PDB file of C-alpha atoms and ligand atoms in Angstrom:
ATOM      1  CA  UNK B   1      64.162 -24.425-125.892  1.00 39.00           C
ATOM      2  CA  UNK B   2      61.770 -23.129-123.780  1.00 58.00           C
ATOM      3  CA  UNK B   3      58.245 -22.966-125.653  1.00 91.00           C
ATOM      4  CA  UNK B   4      56.714 -20.970-128.576  1.00 97.00           C
ATOM      5  CA  UNK B   5      53.097 -20.674-127.685  1.00 97.00           C
ATOM      6  CA  UNK B   6      50.765 -19.280-130.685  1.00 97.00           C
ATOM      7  CA  UNK B   7      47.747 -18.200-128.954  1.00 97.00           C
ATOM      8  CA  UNK B   8      45.136 -20.374-130.971  1.00 94.00           C
ATOM      9  CA  UNK B   9      41.521 -18.608-130.453  1.00 95.00           C
ATOM     10  CA  UNK B  10      39.226 -17.521-132.768  1.00 97.00           C
ATOM     11  CA  UNK B  11      38.132 -14.556-130.823  1.00 96.00           C
ATOM     12  CA  UNK B  12      42.581 -13.411-130.563  1.00 97.00           C
ATOM     13  CA  UNK B  13      42.489 -14.461-134.888  1.00 97.00           C
ATOM     14  CA  UNK B  14      39.403 -12.173-135.360  1.00 98.00           C
ATOM     15  CA  UNK B  15      40.595  -9.117-133.449  1.00 97.00           C
ATOM     16  CA  UNK B  16      44.357  -9.419-134.629  1.00 98.00           C
ATOM     17  CA  UNK B  17      42.829  -9.201-137.952  1.00 98.00           C
ATOM     18  CA  UNK B  18      40.841  -5.914-137.460  1.00 98.00           C
ATOM     19  CA  UNK B  19      43.911  -4.589-135.795  1.00 98.00           C
ATOM     20  CA  UNK B  20      45.694  -5.353-138.988  1.00 98.00           C
ATOM     21  CA  UNK B  21      43.318  -3.303-141.407  1.00 98.00           C
ATOM     22  CA  UNK B  22      44.908   0.204-142.146  1.00 97.00           C
ATOM     23  CA  UNK B  23      41.501   1.668-142.047  1.00 97.00           C
ATOM     24  CA  UNK B  24      41.362   0.763-138.683  1.00 97.00           C
ATOM     25  CA  UNK B  25      41.533   3.890-136.461  1.00 97.00           C
ATOM     26  CA  UNK B  26      43.578   4.438-133.401  1.00 96.00           C
ATOM     27  CA  UNK B  27      40.834   4.608-130.937  1.00 96.00           C
ATOM     28  CA  UNK B  28      39.482   1.027-131.975  1.00 97.00           C
ATOM     29  CA  UNK B  29      42.974  -0.308-132.632  1.00 97.00           C
ATOM     30  CA  UNK B  30      43.284   0.497-128.677  1.00 96.00           C
ATOM     31  CA  UNK B  31      40.324  -1.129-127.690  1.00 96.00           C
ATOM     32  CA  UNK B  32      40.830  -4.189-129.801  1.00 97.00           C
ATOM     33  CA  UNK B  33      44.675  -4.546-128.333  1.00 97.00           C
ATOM     34  CA  UNK B  34      43.054  -4.648-124.602  1.00 96.00           C
ATOM     35  CA  UNK B  35      40.590  -6.887-125.301  1.00 96.00           C
ATOM     36  CA  UNK B  36      43.170  -8.917-127.131  1.00 97.00           C
ATOM     37  CA  UNK B  37      45.619  -8.309-124.228  1.00 96.00           C
ATOM     38  CA  UNK B  38      42.788 -10.064-121.639  1.00 96.00           C
ATOM     39  CA  UNK B  39      42.769 -12.965-123.817  1.00 96.00           C
ATOM     40  CA  UNK B  40      46.706 -13.251-123.855  1.00 96.00           C
ATOM     41  CA  UNK B  41      47.103 -12.863-120.215  1.00 95.00           C
ATOM     42  CA  UNK B  42      45.177 -15.895-119.295  1.00 94.00           C
ATOM     43  CA  UNK B  43      47.580 -17.841-121.466  1.00 95.00           C
ATOM     44  CA  UNK B  44      50.704 -16.433-120.430  1.00 95.00           C
ATOM     45  CA  UNK B  45      49.518 -17.052-116.868  1.00 95.00           C
ATOM     46  CA  UNK B  46      48.115 -20.554-117.378  1.00 93.00           C
ATOM     47  CA  UNK B  47      50.762 -22.334-115.017  1.00 91.00           C
ATOM     48  CA  UNK B  48      51.676 -20.002-112.608  1.00 93.00           C
ATOM     49  CA  UNK B  49      52.598 -21.521-109.558  1.00 92.00           C
ATOM     50  CA  UNK B  50      49.513 -21.940-106.507  1.00 96.00           C
ATOM     51  CA  UNK B  51      49.540 -23.034-103.232  1.00 97.00           C
ATOM     52  CA  UNK B  52      46.494 -24.092-100.818  1.00 98.00           C
ATOM     53  CA  UNK B  53      45.691 -21.380 -98.186  1.00 98.00           C
ATOM     54  CA  UNK B  54      43.210 -22.094 -95.363  1.00 98.00           C
ATOM     55  CA  UNK B  55      40.103 -19.483 -95.518  1.00 98.00           C
ATOM     56  CA  UNK B  56      37.008 -19.718 -94.016  1.00 98.00           C
ATOM     57  CA  UNK B  57      33.636 -19.703 -96.122  1.00 98.00           C
ATOM     58  CA  UNK B  58      30.295 -18.449 -94.920  1.00 98.00           C
ATOM     59  CA  UNK B  59      29.319 -22.663 -94.526  1.00 98.00           C
ATOM     60  CA  UNK B  60      32.872 -24.181 -93.553  1.00 98.00           C
ATOM     61  CA  UNK B  61      36.672 -23.764 -93.366  1.00 98.00           C
ATOM     62  CA  UNK B  62      38.501 -24.940 -96.494  1.00 98.00           C
ATOM     63  CA  UNK B  63      41.767 -25.319 -98.062  1.00 98.00           C
ATOM     64  CA  UNK B  64      41.819 -23.447-101.254  1.00 98.00           C
ATOM     65  CA  UNK B  65      44.190 -21.845-104.462  1.00 97.00           C
ATOM     66  CA  UNK B  66      45.717 -18.586-104.356  1.00 95.00           C
ATOM     67  CA  UNK B  67      48.752 -17.304-106.349  1.00 94.00           C
ATOM     68  CA  UNK B  68      52.381 -17.973-104.470  1.00 93.00           C
ATOM     69  CA  UNK B  69      53.430 -14.951-105.500  1.00 92.00           C
ATOM     70  CA  UNK B  70      52.008 -11.836-107.815  1.00 92.00           C
ATOM     71  CA  UNK B  71      53.915 -11.640-110.834  1.00 96.00           C
ATOM     72  CA  UNK B  72      55.857  -8.558-112.182  1.00 98.00           C
ATOM     73  CA  UNK B  73      54.864  -7.091-115.617  1.00 98.00           C
ATOM     74  CA  UNK B  74      57.523  -5.383-117.076  1.00 98.00           C
ATOM     75  CA  UNK B  75      56.097  -3.059-120.528  1.00 98.00           C
ATOM     76  CA  UNK B  76      58.784  -2.362-123.213  1.00 96.00           C
ATOM     77  CA  UNK B  77      57.845   1.522-124.091  1.00 95.00           C
ATOM     78  CA  UNK B  78      56.322   3.036-125.896  1.00 91.00           C
ATOM     79  CA  UNK B  79      54.178   0.222-127.449  1.00 93.00           C
ATOM     80  CA  UNK B  80      54.381  -2.275-124.075  1.00 95.00           C
ATOM     81  CA  UNK B  81      52.095  -0.479-123.003  1.00 95.00           C
ATOM     82  CA  UNK B  82      48.998  -0.745-124.584  1.00 94.00           C
ATOM     83  CA  UNK B  83      49.241  -4.640-124.177  1.00 95.00           C
ATOM     84  CA  UNK B  84      49.855  -3.646-120.225  1.00 95.00           C
ATOM     85  CA  UNK B  85      46.527  -1.906-119.474  1.00 91.00           C
ATOM     86  CA  UNK B  86      44.861  -5.671-120.418  1.00 92.00           C
ATOM     87  CA  UNK B  87      47.287  -7.607-118.636  1.00 94.00           C
ATOM     88  CA  UNK B  88      47.385  -5.429-115.739  1.00 95.00           C
ATOM     89  CA  UNK B  89      43.138  -6.182-115.503  1.00 94.00           C
ATOM     90  CA  UNK B  90      43.827  -9.552-115.321  1.00 93.00           C
ATOM     91  CA  UNK B  91      46.595  -9.583-112.907  1.00 93.00           C
ATOM     92  CA  UNK B  92      45.557  -6.539-110.927  1.00 93.00           C
ATOM     93  CA  UNK B  93      47.981  -7.100-107.921  1.00 93.00           C
ATOM     94  CA  UNK B  94      50.782  -7.402-110.346  1.00 96.00           C
ATOM     95  CA  UNK B  95      53.261  -4.657-110.025  1.00 97.00           C
ATOM     96  CA  UNK B  96      54.850  -3.035-112.841  1.00 98.00           C
ATOM     97  CA  UNK B  97      58.253  -2.239-114.299  1.00 98.00           C
ATOM     98  CA  UNK B  98      59.187  -0.152-117.636  1.00 98.00           C
ATOM     99  CA  UNK B  99      61.988  -0.003-119.732  1.00 97.00           C
ATOM    100  CA  UNK B 100      62.411   2.368-122.822  1.00 96.00           C
ATOM    101  CA  UNK B 101      64.170   1.359-125.662  1.00 88.00           C
ATOM    102  CA  UNK B 102      63.916   2.996-128.962  1.00 83.00           C
ATOM    103  CA  UNK B 103      65.691   1.504-132.402  1.00 75.00           C
ATOM    104  CA  UNK B 104      68.171   3.214-134.099  1.00 79.00           C
ATOM    105  CA  UNK B 105      66.973   3.571-137.152  1.00 78.00           C
ATOM    106  CA  UNK B 106      70.832   2.908-139.199  1.00 82.00           C
ATOM    107  CA  UNK B 107      71.559  -0.420-137.256  1.00 83.00           C
ATOM    108  CA  UNK B 108      68.262  -1.668-135.489  1.00 74.00           C
ATOM    109  CA  UNK B 109      69.993  -1.849-132.546  1.00 79.00           C
ATOM    110  CA  UNK B 110      68.213  -1.236-129.236  1.00 82.00           C
ATOM    111  CA  UNK B 111      69.278   2.052-127.238  1.00 89.00           C
ATOM    112  CA  UNK B 112      68.094   2.385-123.337  1.00 91.00           C
ATOM    113  CA  UNK B 113      66.658   5.127-122.312  1.00 94.00           C
ATOM    114  CA  UNK B 114      64.454   4.742-119.382  1.00 96.00           C
ATOM    115  CA  UNK B 115      64.626   1.997-116.753  1.00 96.00           C
ATOM    116  CA  UNK B 116      62.788   1.485-113.512  1.00 97.00           C
ATOM    117  CA  UNK B 117      61.673  -1.536-111.957  1.00 98.00           C
ATOM    118  CA  UNK B 118      60.324  -2.889-109.069  1.00 98.00           C
ATOM    119  CA  UNK B 119      61.886  -5.416-106.782  1.00 97.00           C
ATOM    120  CA  UNK B 120      61.446  -8.931-108.865  1.00 96.00           C
ATOM    121  CA  UNK B 121      64.041 -11.017-106.875  1.00 96.00           C
ATOM    122  CA  UNK B 122      62.744 -14.654-106.965  1.00 94.00           C
ATOM    123  CA  UNK B 123      59.377 -13.231-109.104  1.00 95.00           C
ATOM    124  CA  UNK B 124      57.592 -14.625-112.215  1.00 96.00           C
ATOM    125  CA  UNK B 125      58.407 -11.788-114.768  1.00 98.00           C
ATOM    126  CA  UNK B 126      56.149 -10.893-117.872  1.00 98.00           C
ATOM    127  CA  UNK B 127      57.511  -8.562-120.685  1.00 98.00           C
ATOM    128  CA  UNK B 128      55.199  -7.026-122.919  1.00 98.00           C
ATOM    129  CA  UNK B 129      55.805  -5.845-126.253  1.00 97.00           C
ATOM    130  CA  UNK B 130      53.381  -5.964-129.055  1.00 97.00           C
ATOM    131  CA  UNK B 131      55.908  -6.772-131.790  1.00 97.00           C
ATOM    132  CA  UNK B 132      58.854  -8.921-131.598  1.00 97.00           C
ATOM    133  CA  UNK B 133      60.549  -7.698-134.992  1.00 96.00           C
ATOM    134  CA  UNK B 134      64.547  -8.132-135.007  1.00 94.00           C
ATOM    135  CA  UNK B 135      64.226  -9.451-131.149  1.00 94.00           C
ATOM    136  CA  UNK B 136      67.025  -6.746-130.323  1.00 92.00           C
ATOM    137  CA  UNK B 137      64.736  -5.065-127.908  1.00 92.00           C
ATOM    138  CA  UNK B 138      63.327  -7.564-126.487  1.00 96.00           C
ATOM    139  CA  UNK B 139      66.745  -9.326-125.679  1.00 96.00           C
ATOM    140  CA  UNK B 140      68.127  -6.075-124.164  1.00 95.00           C
ATOM    141  CA  UNK B 141      65.248  -5.628-122.039  1.00 96.00           C
ATOM    142  CA  UNK B 142      65.869  -9.192-120.568  1.00 97.00           C
ATOM    143  CA  UNK B 143      69.226  -8.758-119.853  1.00 96.00           C
ATOM    144  CA  UNK B 144      67.680  -5.822-118.334  1.00 96.00           C
ATOM    145  CA  UNK B 145      65.178  -7.910-116.404  1.00 97.00           C
ATOM    146  CA  UNK B 146      67.247 -11.057-115.771  1.00 97.00           C
ATOM    147  CA  UNK B 147      70.233  -8.595-113.813  1.00 96.00           C
ATOM    148  CA  UNK B 148      67.305  -8.420-110.808  1.00 97.00           C
ATOM    149  CA  UNK B 149      67.480 -11.883-110.228  1.00 96.00           C
ATOM    150  CA  UNK B 150      63.655 -13.209-111.211  1.00 97.00           C
ATOM    151  CA  UNK B 151      62.410 -16.650-110.481  1.00 95.00           C
ATOM    152  CA  UNK B 152      61.485 -17.097-114.161  1.00 95.00           C
ATOM    153  CA  UNK B 153      60.890 -14.507-116.914  1.00 97.00           C
ATOM    154  CA  UNK B 154      57.998 -14.883-120.404  1.00 97.00           C
ATOM    155  CA  UNK B 155      57.829 -12.804-122.910  1.00 98.00           C
ATOM    156  CA  UNK B 156      54.304 -11.709-124.308  1.00 98.00           C
ATOM    157  CA  UNK B 157      53.767 -10.274-127.843  1.00 98.00           C
ATOM    158  CA  UNK B 158      50.940  -9.580-130.461  1.00 98.00           C
ATOM    159  CA  UNK B 159      52.667 -10.684-133.437  1.00 98.00           C
ATOM    160  CA  UNK B 160      56.307 -12.002-133.589  1.00 98.00           C
ATOM    161  CA  UNK B 161      58.544 -12.371-137.053  1.00 98.00           C
ATOM    162  CA  UNK B 162      60.593 -15.423-137.311  1.00 97.00           C
ATOM    163  CA  UNK B 163      63.737 -13.817-137.283  1.00 97.00           C
ATOM    164  CA  UNK B 164      62.908 -12.132-133.822  1.00 97.00           C
ATOM    165  CA  UNK B 165      61.897 -15.617-132.390  1.00 98.00           C
ATOM    166  CA  UNK B 166      64.892 -17.171-133.251  1.00 97.00           C
ATOM    167  CA  UNK B 167      66.874 -14.035-132.249  1.00 96.00           C
ATOM    168  CA  UNK B 168      65.669 -14.177-128.776  1.00 97.00           C
ATOM    169  CA  UNK B 169      65.862 -18.159-128.558  1.00 95.00           C
ATOM    170  CA  UNK B 170      69.747 -17.798-129.054  1.00 96.00           C
ATOM    171  CA  UNK B 171      69.912 -14.846-126.507  1.00 97.00           C
ATOM    172  CA  UNK B 172      67.782 -16.104-124.234  1.00 97.00           C
ATOM    173  CA  UNK B 173      66.964 -19.909-124.715  1.00 96.00           C
ATOM    174  CA  UNK B 174      65.467 -19.656-121.246  1.00 96.00           C
ATOM    175  CA  UNK B 175      62.462 -17.683-121.776  1.00 97.00           C
ATOM    176  CA  UNK B 176      59.066 -19.201-123.629  1.00 97.00           C
ATOM    177  CA  UNK B 177      57.390 -16.828-125.643  1.00 98.00           C
ATOM    178  CA  UNK B 178      53.968 -16.428-125.759  1.00 98.00           C
ATOM    179  CA  UNK B 179      52.159 -14.669-129.210  1.00 98.00           C
ATOM    180  CA  UNK B 180      49.215 -14.223-131.061  1.00 98.00           C
ATOM    181  CA  UNK B 181      50.862 -15.224-134.602  1.00 98.00           C
ATOM    182  CA  UNK B 182      53.789 -15.746-136.398  1.00 98.00           C
ATOM    183  CA  UNK B 183      54.202 -13.656-139.575  1.00 98.00           C
ATOM    184  CA  UNK B 184      55.909 -14.399-142.384  1.00 97.00           C
ATOM    185  CA  UNK B 185      58.925 -11.997-141.774  1.00 96.00           C
ATOM    186  CA  UNK B 186      60.683  -8.565-141.939  1.00 96.00           C
ATOM    187  CA  UNK B 187      60.958  -6.257-144.657  1.00 96.00           C
ATOM    188  CA  UNK B 188      64.290  -4.229-145.339  1.00 93.00           C
ATOM    189  CA  UNK B 189      63.459  -1.602-142.510  1.00 91.00           C
ATOM    190  CA  UNK B 190      62.546  -4.236-139.536  1.00 92.00           C
ATOM    191  CA  UNK B 191      58.951  -3.761-140.124  1.00 96.00           C
ATOM    192  CA  UNK B 192      56.569  -7.014-139.832  1.00 97.00           C
ATOM    193  CA  UNK B 193      55.081  -8.477-142.868  1.00 98.00           C
ATOM    194  CA  UNK B 194      52.056  -8.388-143.498  1.00 98.00           C
ATOM    195  CA  UNK B 195      52.168  -6.990-139.682  1.00 98.00           C
ATOM    196  CA  UNK B 196      50.123  -4.437-138.796  1.00 98.00           C
ATOM    197  CA  UNK B 197      52.448  -1.437-138.925  1.00 97.00           C
ATOM    198  CA  UNK B 198      54.007   0.691-136.432  1.00 96.00           C
ATOM    199  CA  UNK B 199      52.016  -0.759-133.278  1.00 96.00           C
ATOM    200  CA  UNK B 200      53.049   2.399-131.347  1.00 94.00           C
ATOM    201  CA  UNK B 201      51.960   4.712-133.753  1.00 96.00           C
ATOM    202  CA  UNK B 202      48.330   2.705-134.233  1.00 96.00           C
ATOM    203  CA  UNK B 203      48.018   2.675-130.498  1.00 96.00           C
ATOM    204  CA  UNK B 204      49.321   6.904-129.670  1.00 94.00           C
ATOM    205  CA  UNK B 205      47.641   8.097-133.251  1.00 93.00           C
ATOM    206  CA  UNK B 206      51.526   9.500-133.906  1.00 94.00           C
ATOM    207  CA  UNK B 207      53.007   9.407-137.352  1.00 83.00           C
TER     208      UNK B 207
HETATM  209  N1  URA K   1      57.934  -2.169-134.627  1.00 89.69           N
HETATM  210  C1  URA K   1      56.418  -1.928-134.963  1.00 89.69           C
HETATM  211  O1  URA K   1      55.908  -1.379-134.070  1.00 89.69           O
HETATM  212  N2  URA K   1      55.845  -2.731-136.150  1.00 89.69           N
HETATM  213  C2  URA K   1      56.653  -3.843-136.619  1.00 89.69           C
HETATM  214  O2  URA K   1      56.329  -4.128-138.047  1.00 89.69           O
HETATM  215  C3  URA K   1      58.007  -3.941-136.183  1.00 89.69           C
HETATM  216  C4  URA K   1      58.815  -3.383-134.975  1.00 89.69           C
END
C-alpha cells in the first residue's frame, strides 16, 4: 500500500486539540482549520516534481527549480472547502474541482449530487476532506477523479478513522493519505471518536 502519512508537528497537534474542544466556536474553528491546512498542505506537496528553468536574476542568469505542473485540488463538499482555503494559500496557482457527496443516514453510502472538475489529465490531484470516516465518500470521489486520467492522486484529511483508512486502502491502494491524526474508531452512526463532531456543521455553524 502507498503510504499513510501522519503529520507529526507540535503546531498541528496543538491546533487540532483546540478544534476538538466542544466549546470552540465556528469562527475560531474555521480559523484553526485554515491555519492547520497550511501546515498539512506543506507536507502533502513536499515531493511534487520540479524542473530546472533558466531565469535572469538582477545579477546573472541561472538554472532554478519550479513546479513541473500546477496541481489540481478537489474538495469534497461541503466540509472539504474548509481545508481548501489554506491549501490554496500555499498553492495559489492550483486549479480547483468540487464533488458534492452526502451520506445516506441509513446506509452511510455516499450519494453524489454535484461534480465539476478542471482538466486533470496527467496532473497531480490532491483530494481534500477533513474527515476520513467510513471512507465511502472518499472512495467515491477518488473513483470520479480517476476517470479523468490524473498522473497521481493524494488524499488529504484532518482526522482519519482506522476503518476509513482500511476502506480507502482496499478501494484505492495507489492513493497515499495525509492526515493530522488517526483517531480511535467510528461510533455506531459513523462519527469519528474522539473526533471533533460534524466538520461541516462546525465550520459553517449549522446543526
Ligand atoms: N463526518 C464528520 O463531519 N464527522 C465525523 O466524525 C465523521 C464524518
